Coordinates of C-alpha atoms in Angstrom, one line a residue:
X1 CA 35.6 1.1 8.7
X2 CA 32.5 0.6 10.7
X3 CA 29.7 3.2 11.0
X4 CA 29.6 5.6 13.8
X5 CA 26.0 5.6 15.6
X6 CA 25.2 9.0 16.6
X7 CA 23.2 9.8 19.7
X8 CA 20.0 9.2 17.4
X9 CA 19.5 5.4 17.0
X10 CA 18.4 6.1 13.3
X11 CA 21.4 8.4 12.1
X12 CA 24.9 7.0 11.0
X13 CA 27.8 8.6 10.1
X14 CA 30.5 7.2 7.8
X15 CA 34.0 8.1 6.9
X16 CA 34.9 7.8 3.2
X17 CA 38.4 8.0 1.5
X18 CA 38.4 8.1 -2.1
X19 CA 41.8 6.7 -3.6
X20 CA 44.0 9.6 -5.0
X21 CA 44.5 7.6 -8.2
X22 CA 40.4 7.7 -8.8
X23 CA 40.6 11.4 -8.0
X24 CA 43.4 12.0 -10.6
X25 CA 41.7 10.0 -13.1
X26 CA 38.3 12.1 -12.8
X27 CA 40.1 15.1 -12.8
X28 CA 42.2 14.6 -16.1
X29 CA 38.8 13.3 -17.7
X30 CA 37.4 16.8 -16.6
X31 CA 40.0 18.6 -17.9
X32 CA 39.6 17.0 -21.2
X33 CA 36.0 18.1 -21.3
X34 CA 37.0 21.6 -20.3
X35 CA 39.8 21.8 -23.1
X36 CA 37.1 21.0 -25.8
X37 CA 34.8 23.7 -24.4
X38 CA 36.8 26.3 -22.9
X39 CA 37.3 29.8 -24.7
X40 CA 40.2 31.6 -23.5
X41 CA 41.8 34.5 -25.6
X42 CA 44.8 33.7 -27.5
X43 CA 43.9 29.9 -27.8
X44 CA 42.0 28.3 -30.3
X45 CA 39.1 26.4 -29.1
X46 CA 40.0 22.9 -28.2
X47 CA 43.6 23.5 -27.9
X48 CA 43.8 25.1 -24.6
X49 CA 46.7 23.4 -22.7
X50 CA 45.9 21.4 -19.6
X51 CA 48.0 23.5 -17.3
X52 CA 46.2 26.4 -18.2
X53 CA 42.8 24.6 -17.7
X54 CA 44.3 23.6 -14.0
X55 CA 45.0 27.2 -13.5
X56 CA 42.1 29.0 -14.6
X57 CA 39.5 26.5 -13.3
X58 CA 41.0 24.9 -10.3
X59 CA 38.1 25.6 -7.9
X60 CA 35.4 24.7 -10.8
X61 CA 37.3 21.3 -11.3
X62 CA 37.6 20.6 -7.6
X63 CA 33.8 21.2 -7.3
X64 CA 33.0 19.0 -10.3
X65 CA 35.2 16.1 -9.0
X66 CA 33.3 16.1 -5.8
X67 CA 29.9 16.3 -7.6
X68 CA 31.0 13.2 -9.6
X69 CA 32.8 11.0 -6.9
X70 CA 31.1 11.8 -3.7
X71 CA 27.7 10.4 -4.5
X72 CA 29.2 7.2 -6.1
X73 CA 31.6 6.7 -3.1
X74 CA 29.1 7.1 -0.7
X75 CA 26.8 4.6 -2.3
X76 CA 29.7 2.2 -2.5
X77 CA 30.7 2.5 1.3
X78 CA 27.2 2.5 2.5
X79 CA 26.6 -0.9 0.4
X80 CA 29.9 -2.4 1.8
X81 CA 28.9 -1.6 5.4
X82 CA 25.1 -3.0 4.9
X83 CA 23.5 0.4 5.4
X84 CA 20.2 1.6 3.5
X85 CA 20.1 5.1 3.6
X86 CA 16.7 6.5 3.6
X87 CA 17.8 10.4 3.6
X88 CA 20.1 12.3 1.5
X89 CA 23.4 12.3 3.0
X90 CA 24.6 15.5 5.0
X91 CA 28.6 15.6 4.0
X92 CA 30.8 17.7 6.2
X93 CA 34.8 17.6 6.8
X94 CA 35.5 17.5 2.8
X95 CA 39.1 17.6 2.4
X96 CA 40.1 18.1 -1.4
X97 CA 43.8 18.5 -1.8
X98 CA 46.2 18.1 -4.8
X99 CA 47.7 14.5 -5.0
X100 CA 45.8 13.4 -2.1
X101 CA 42.6 10.9 -1.6
X102 CA 39.3 12.9 -1.3
X103 CA 37.9 12.4 2.2
X104 CA 34.7 13.3 3.6
X105 CA 32.2 12.4 6.4
X106 CA 28.6 11.4 5.5
X107 CA 25.5 11.5 8.1
X108 CA 22.2 9.9 7.2
X109 CA 19.2 8.1 8.5
X110 CA 18.5 4.5 8.4
X111 CA 15.3 2.6 9.5
X112 CA 14.9 1.7 13.0
X113 CA 14.8 -1.8 14.5
X114 CA 11.2 -2.4 14.9
X115 CA 9.9 -5.2 17.2
X116 CA 6.2 -6.2 17.2
X117 CA 5.2 -8.6 20.0
X118 CA 1.8 -9.5 21.1
X119 CA 0.0 -8.3 18.1
X120 CA -1.9 -11.7 18.0
X121 CA -3.3 -11.2 21.3
X122 CA -4.9 -7.9 20.2
X123 CA -8.8 -7.9 20.5
X124 CA -10.8 -5.5 18.6
X125 CA -14.3 -4.3 19.6
X126 CA -17.1 -5.8 17.4
X127 CA -20.4 -4.3 18.5
X128 CA -23.8 -5.3 17.4
X129 CA -25.1 -3.5 14.7
X130 CA -28.8 -2.8 14.6
X131 CA -31.1 -0.7 12.6
X132 CA -34.5 0.3 14.2
X133 CA -37.8 0.5 12.2
X134 CA -37.8 4.1 12.9
X135 CA -34.5 4.9 11.4
X136 CA -35.7 3.1 8.0
X137 CA -38.9 4.8 8.2
X138 CA -36.9 8.4 8.5
X139 CA -34.6 7.3 5.8
X140 CA -37.8 6.2 3.5
X141 CA -39.1 9.8 4.1
X142 CA -36.2 11.6 3.1
X143 CA -36.3 9.5 -0.2
X144 CA -39.8 10.9 -0.5
X145 CA -38.8 14.6 0.0
X146 CA -36.2 14.0 -2.4
X147 CA -38.9 13.0 -5.0
X148 CA -41.0 16.0 -3.9
X149 CA -42.8 18.4 -6.7
X150 CA -43.4 21.9 -6.8
X151 CA -46.5 23.7 -8.4
X152 CA -46.9 27.2 -9.0
X153 CA -49.7 29.2 -6.9
X154 CA -51.3 32.3 -8.1
X155 CA -53.8 34.9 -7.1
X156 CA -52.7 34.9 -3.3
X157 CA -49.8 35.8 -1.4
X158 CA -47.2 33.9 0.8
X159 CA -48.3 31.9 3.6
X160 CA -47.0 29.4 6.1
X161 CA -45.9 26.2 4.5
X162 CA -45.6 27.6 1.1
X163 CA -42.1 28.0 -0.8
X164 CA -41.0 31.3 -2.0
X165 CA -38.8 30.9 -5.5
X166 CA -36.4 33.9 -4.6
X167 CA -33.1 35.5 -5.7
X168 CA -31.2 37.3 -3.3
X169 CA -28.4 39.8 -2.4
X170 CA -26.9 40.3 0.8
X171 CA -24.4 42.8 2.0
X172 CA -22.4 42.8 5.4
X173 CA -23.9 46.0 7.2
X174 CA -20.5 47.1 8.6
X175 CA -18.9 46.4 5.1
X176 CA -16.4 43.8 6.3
X177 CA -17.0 40.6 4.5
X178 CA -18.0 39.3 1.2
X179 CA -21.5 39.8 -0.3
X180 CA -24.0 37.1 -0.6
X181 CA -25.7 36.7 -4.2
X182 CA -28.0 33.6 -4.8
X183 CA -30.4 32.9 -7.7
X184 CA -33.5 30.8 -8.0
X185 CA -33.7 29.3 -4.4
X186 CA -36.4 28.2 -2.5
X187 CA -37.3 29.5 0.8
X188 CA -39.9 27.5 3.0
X189 CA -42.1 30.1 4.9
X190 CA -41.9 28.9 8.6
X191 CA -39.7 26.2 7.7
X192 CA -37.9 24.3 10.7
X193 CA -34.6 25.2 8.8
X194 CA -35.7 28.8 7.5
X195 CA -34.2 31.7 9.6
X196 CA -37.0 33.6 11.2
X197 CA -36.2 36.7 9.6
X198 CA -36.8 35.3 6.3
X199 CA -40.1 34.0 7.2
X200 CA -41.1 37.2 8.9
X201 CA -40.3 39.5 6.2
X202 CA -41.5 37.1 3.2
X203 CA -44.9 36.1 4.7
X204 CA -47.4 37.9 2.9
X205 CA -45.4 38.9 -0.1
X206 CA -46.7 38.3 -3.7
X207 CA -45.0 37.2 -6.8
X208 CA -43.0 40.4 -8.2
X209 CA -42.4 42.0 -4.5
X210 CA -39.2 42.7 -3.3
X211 CA -38.2 42.9 0.5
X212 CA -35.4 44.3 2.5
X213 CA -34.5 43.3 5.8
X214 CA -31.5 42.5 8.1
X215 CA -30.4 39.4 9.6
X216 CA -28.4 38.9 12.6
X217 CA -26.1 35.8 12.5
X218 CA -25.1 34.2 15.6
X219 CA -21.4 33.8 16.7
X220 CA -21.5 30.1 16.2
X221 CA -23.1 30.2 12.7
X222 CA -22.1 27.3 10.7
X223 CA -20.8 29.2 8.0
X224 CA -17.7 31.0 9.1
X225 CA -17.8 34.1 7.1
X226 CA -21.4 35.0 8.5
X227 CA -21.0 34.2 12.2
X228 CA -21.3 37.3 14.4
X229 CA -22.4 39.5 11.3
X230 CA -25.4 41.5 10.5
X231 CA -26.3 41.3 6.6
X232 CA -28.8 43.4 4.7
X233 CA -30.7 41.4 2.4
X234 CA -32.6 42.3 -0.7
X235 CA -35.0 39.6 -1.6
X236 CA -36.9 39.3 -5.1
X237 CA -40.0 37.1 -5.0
X238 CA -40.3 35.4 -8.3
X239 CA -43.1 32.9 -7.9
X240 CA -45.1 31.2 -4.8
X241 CA -44.9 27.0 -4.9
X242 CA -46.6 24.7 -3.1
X243 CA -44.7 21.3 -2.2
X244 CA -46.5 17.8 -2.9
X245 CA -44.9 14.5 -1.6
X246 CA -45.7 11.3 -3.6
X247 CA -47.9 8.6 -1.8
X248 CA -45.9 6.1 0.2
X249 CA -47.0 3.2 -2.0
X250 CA -45.8 0.2 -4.4
X251 CA -46.2 2.9 -7.4
X252 CA -43.6 5.0 -5.6
X253 CA -41.4 2.0 -4.9
X254 CA -41.1 1.3 -8.8
X255 CA -40.0 4.8 -9.3
X256 CA -36.9 4.2 -7.2
X257 CA -35.7 1.4 -9.3
X258 CA -36.0 -2.2 -9.7
X259 CA -38.2 -2.6 -6.7
X260 CA -41.7 -4.5 -7.0
X261 CA -43.0 -3.0 -3.7
X262 CA -42.3 -0.8 -0.7
X263 CA -41.3 -3.8 1.4
X264 CA -38.0 -4.5 -1.0
X265 CA -37.4 -0.6 -0.7
X266 CA -37.3 -1.0 3.1
X267 CA -35.2 -4.1 3.3
X268 CA -32.7 -2.6 0.8
X269 CA -32.3 0.7 3.1
X270 CA -31.9 -1.4 5.9
X271 CA -29.2 -3.5 4.7
X272 CA -27.5 -0.2 3.1
X273 CA -27.5 1.3 6.6
X274 CA -26.3 -2.1 8.2
X275 CA -23.5 -2.4 6.1
X276 CA -22.5 1.5 6.2
X277 CA -22.4 0.9 10.1
X278 CA -20.7 -2.1 9.7
X279 CA -18.2 -0.7 7.8
X280 CA -17.8 2.7 10.4
X281 CA -17.6 0.2 13.3
X282 CA -14.9 -2.0 11.5
X283 CA -12.9 1.5 10.6
X284 CA -13.0 2.6 14.1
X285 CA -12.0 -0.6 15.6
X286 CA -8.9 -0.9 13.1
X287 CA -8.1 2.8 14.1
X288 CA -8.1 1.4 17.8
X289 CA -5.9 -1.6 16.8
X290 CA -3.2 0.7 15.0
X291 CA -3.2 3.2 18.1
X292 CA -2.8 0.2 20.4
X293 CA 0.0 -1.2 18.5
X294 CA 2.1 2.1 18.1
X295 CA 1.7 2.6 21.9
X296 CA 3.2 -0.7 22.5
X297 CA 6.2 -0.2 20.0
X298 CA 8.8 2.3 21.4
X299 CA 11.4 3.3 18.5
X300 CA 12.8 6.3 17.1
X301 CA 11.4 7.4 13.8
X302 CA 13.8 8.9 11.0
X303 CA 13.4 12.6 10.5
X304 CA 13.1 12.1 6.9
X305 CA 10.3 9.9 7.0
X306 CA 8.2 12.4 9.1
X307 CA 9.1 15.1 6.7
X308 CA 8.0 13.2 3.6
X309 CA 4.7 12.4 5.5
X310 CA 4.2 16.0 6.2
X311 CA 5.0 17.0 2.4
X312 CA 2.2 14.4 1.5
X313 CA -0.3 15.7 4.2
X314 CA 0.2 19.3 3.0
X315 CA -0.1 18.4 -0.5
X316 CA -3.4 16.8 0.2
X317 CA -4.7 19.6 1.9
X318 CA -3.7 22.3 -0.5
X319 CA -5.1 20.3 -3.5
X320 CA -8.4 20.1 -1.5
X321 CA -8.3 23.9 -0.8
X322 CA -8.0 24.4 -4.4
X323 CA -10.8 22.0 -5.3
X324 CA -13.0 24.2 -3.1
X325 CA -12.1 27.1 -5.1
X326 CA -9.3 28.8 -3.2
X327 CA -7.2 31.1 -5.1
X328 CA -3.8 30.1 -5.9
X329 CA -2.6 33.7 -4.9
X330 CA -4.3 33.0 -1.5
X331 CA -2.7 29.7 -1.0
X332 CA 0.7 30.9 -1.9
X333 CA 0.2 33.6 1.2
X334 CA -0.2 30.7 3.6
X335 CA 2.4 30.3 6.2
X336 CA 3.6 26.7 5.2
X337 CA 6.4 26.6 8.2
X338 CA 3.4 26.9 10.6
X339 CA 1.4 24.6 8.8
X340 CA 4.1 22.0 8.5
X341 CA 4.6 22.6 12.5
X342 CA 0.8 21.8 13.1
X343 CA 0.8 18.7 10.8
X344 CA 4.1 17.1 12.6
X345 CA 2.4 15.1 15.5
X346 CA -0.2 13.4 13.1
X347 CA 2.3 12.7 10.6
X348 CA 4.7 11.2 13.2
X349 CA 2.0 8.8 14.4
X350 CA 0.9 8.2 10.5
X351 CA 4.8 7.2 9.9
X352 CA 4.8 5.0 13.1
X353 CA 1.7 3.1 12.3
X354 CA 2.9 2.4 8.7
X355 CA 6.2 1.1 10.2
X356 CA 4.7 -1.4 12.5
X357 CA 2.1 -2.4 10.1
X358 CA 5.1 -3.1 7.7
X359 CA 6.7 -5.3 10.1
X360 CA 3.8 -7.3 10.7
X361 CA 3.4 -7.8 7.1
X362 CA 7.0 -9.0 7.0
X363 CA 6.5 -11.2 10.0
X364 CA 3.4 -12.8 8.5
X365 CA 4.4 -12.9 5.0
X366 CA 1.4 -10.7 3.4
X367 CA 2.1 -9.5 -0.1
X368 CA 0.6 -7.5 -2.9
X369 CA 0.2 -9.1 -6.3
X370 CA 0.6 -7.5 -9.5
X371 CA -2.9 -8.6 -10.0
X372 CA -4.0 -6.3 -7.2
X373 CA -2.1 -3.3 -8.4
X374 CA -3.7 -4.0 -11.7
X375 CA -7.2 -3.9 -10.2
X376 CA -6.1 -0.5 -8.4
X377 CA -5.0 1.0 -11.7
X378 CA -8.1 0.2 -13.6
X379 CA -10.5 1.5 -10.9
X380 CA -8.4 4.6 -11.2
X381 CA -8.6 4.7 -14.9
X382 CA -12.5 4.3 -14.5
X383 CA -12.7 6.8 -12.1
X384 CA -10.7 9.6 -14.3
X385 CA -11.8 8.3 -17.8
X386 CA -8.4 7.5 -19.0
X387 CA -6.8 4.4 -20.3
X388 CA -5.1 2.0 -17.4
X389 CA -2.0 2.4 -19.6
X390 CA -2.1 6.1 -19.2
X391 CA -2.7 5.7 -15.5
X392 CA 0.1 3.3 -15.1
X393 CA 2.7 5.6 -17.1
X394 CA 1.8 8.6 -14.8
X395 CA 1.9 6.6 -11.6
X396 CA 5.4 5.4 -12.7
X397 CA 6.4 8.8 -13.8
X398 CA 5.5 10.2 -10.4
X399 CA 7.1 7.1 -8.2
X400 CA 3.5 6.4 -7.0
X401 CA 3.3 2.9 -7.7
X402 CA 5.2 1.9 -4.7
X403 CA 3.0 4.1 -2.3
X404 CA -0.1 2.2 -3.8
X405 CA 1.6 -1.0 -3.3
X406 CA 2.4 -0.1 0.2
X407 CA -1.0 1.1 1.0
X408 CA -2.5 -2.3 -0.1
X409 CA -0.2 -3.8 1.8
X410 CA -1.1 -2.0 5.1
X411 CA -4.9 -2.5 4.3
X412 CA -4.5 -6.3 4.1
X413 CA -2.5 -6.4 7.3
X414 CA -5.0 -4.4 9.0
X415 CA -7.5 -6.9 7.7
X416 CA -5.4 -9.7 9.0
X417 CA -5.3 -8.2 12.4
X418 CA -9.0 -7.4 12.5
X419 CA -9.9 -10.9 11.5
X420 CA -7.4 -12.6 13.8
X421 CA -8.8 -10.7 16.7
X422 CA -12.2 -12.0 16.7

């Protein structure tokens, strides 16, 4: 029997008939199991007649027969018809009658037909990468700032250019929001990144002084919890510090690592910035290549694959929230259905891109070797301070090895597309 193609090009429906002899054989086998386990008043355990089992457990037997035979015969019929299901089958029109074949219909999704034409004609943008002397100088100055030293000043009050070492407590004036508490932080008086209220109220203070003042945050404040709010701060000045920057000379270069002089530091900075920009430009160019490939490829994407991708995106997002300190009870309160809807468009594009790259990899015979998988596992082991064997066991258990193999294959395919687009 040939499969029925539904209105969707990726959905198939097959009708399956399980021979009555097979149904009866499975039923008899189950009856024997029930006889060993059933406890029925008036009969010794293991000696309940089959007729009583059939009568007492009629519906349970039918349910167990379905559970045992339907998956097995569904796979058998799908294999026979050369179909590879990528979703759990939806079983309908189930007919289970005594001394008759067991019949059912199963609807499921299969991979779409994907054609990738013209990918060899794609051209990627390859902009010129340039780093100016001014940018190198700024980066060198940032390094100098990182190596600044602070010395305590005594016998005078805070003045512009000084650093106040303080602890502070901030409370929302209207009581709506979480309080702020910080210990041992440095506030630069009249610094370009210092809020004016802190400069105004701390200027002229001495070590040991305490100041109370209000800060009104703008609606577009970088930190969301502070935006548009007024906080009352109690700030205790512990000490007054002056910042000293190291001289930009060859001695400073030797402090930064294995450098002989400042010119070597400048060269390393330039090379690092060029490599970073080249990587970013390549990443952007590859994204555009993939977007163009997806745009050119019209095919229906199975919902099962989109759902799986949404699951992965949500799992990553929730893990990130937990890593940032969000409490488990707050995560549980989140509206996951709304989040799923919000992730769908991006997940759909990601699945499309993955399928297109997979097809190109197939066309170009791009494969991933066991050595490449081993290298990935070793990197994960080093990162997580575990043995490669432990990492492999976990990835195998979680079914993640195939995902890693597919990711590496996609990356290799993208590299191929980028190189051949030159």
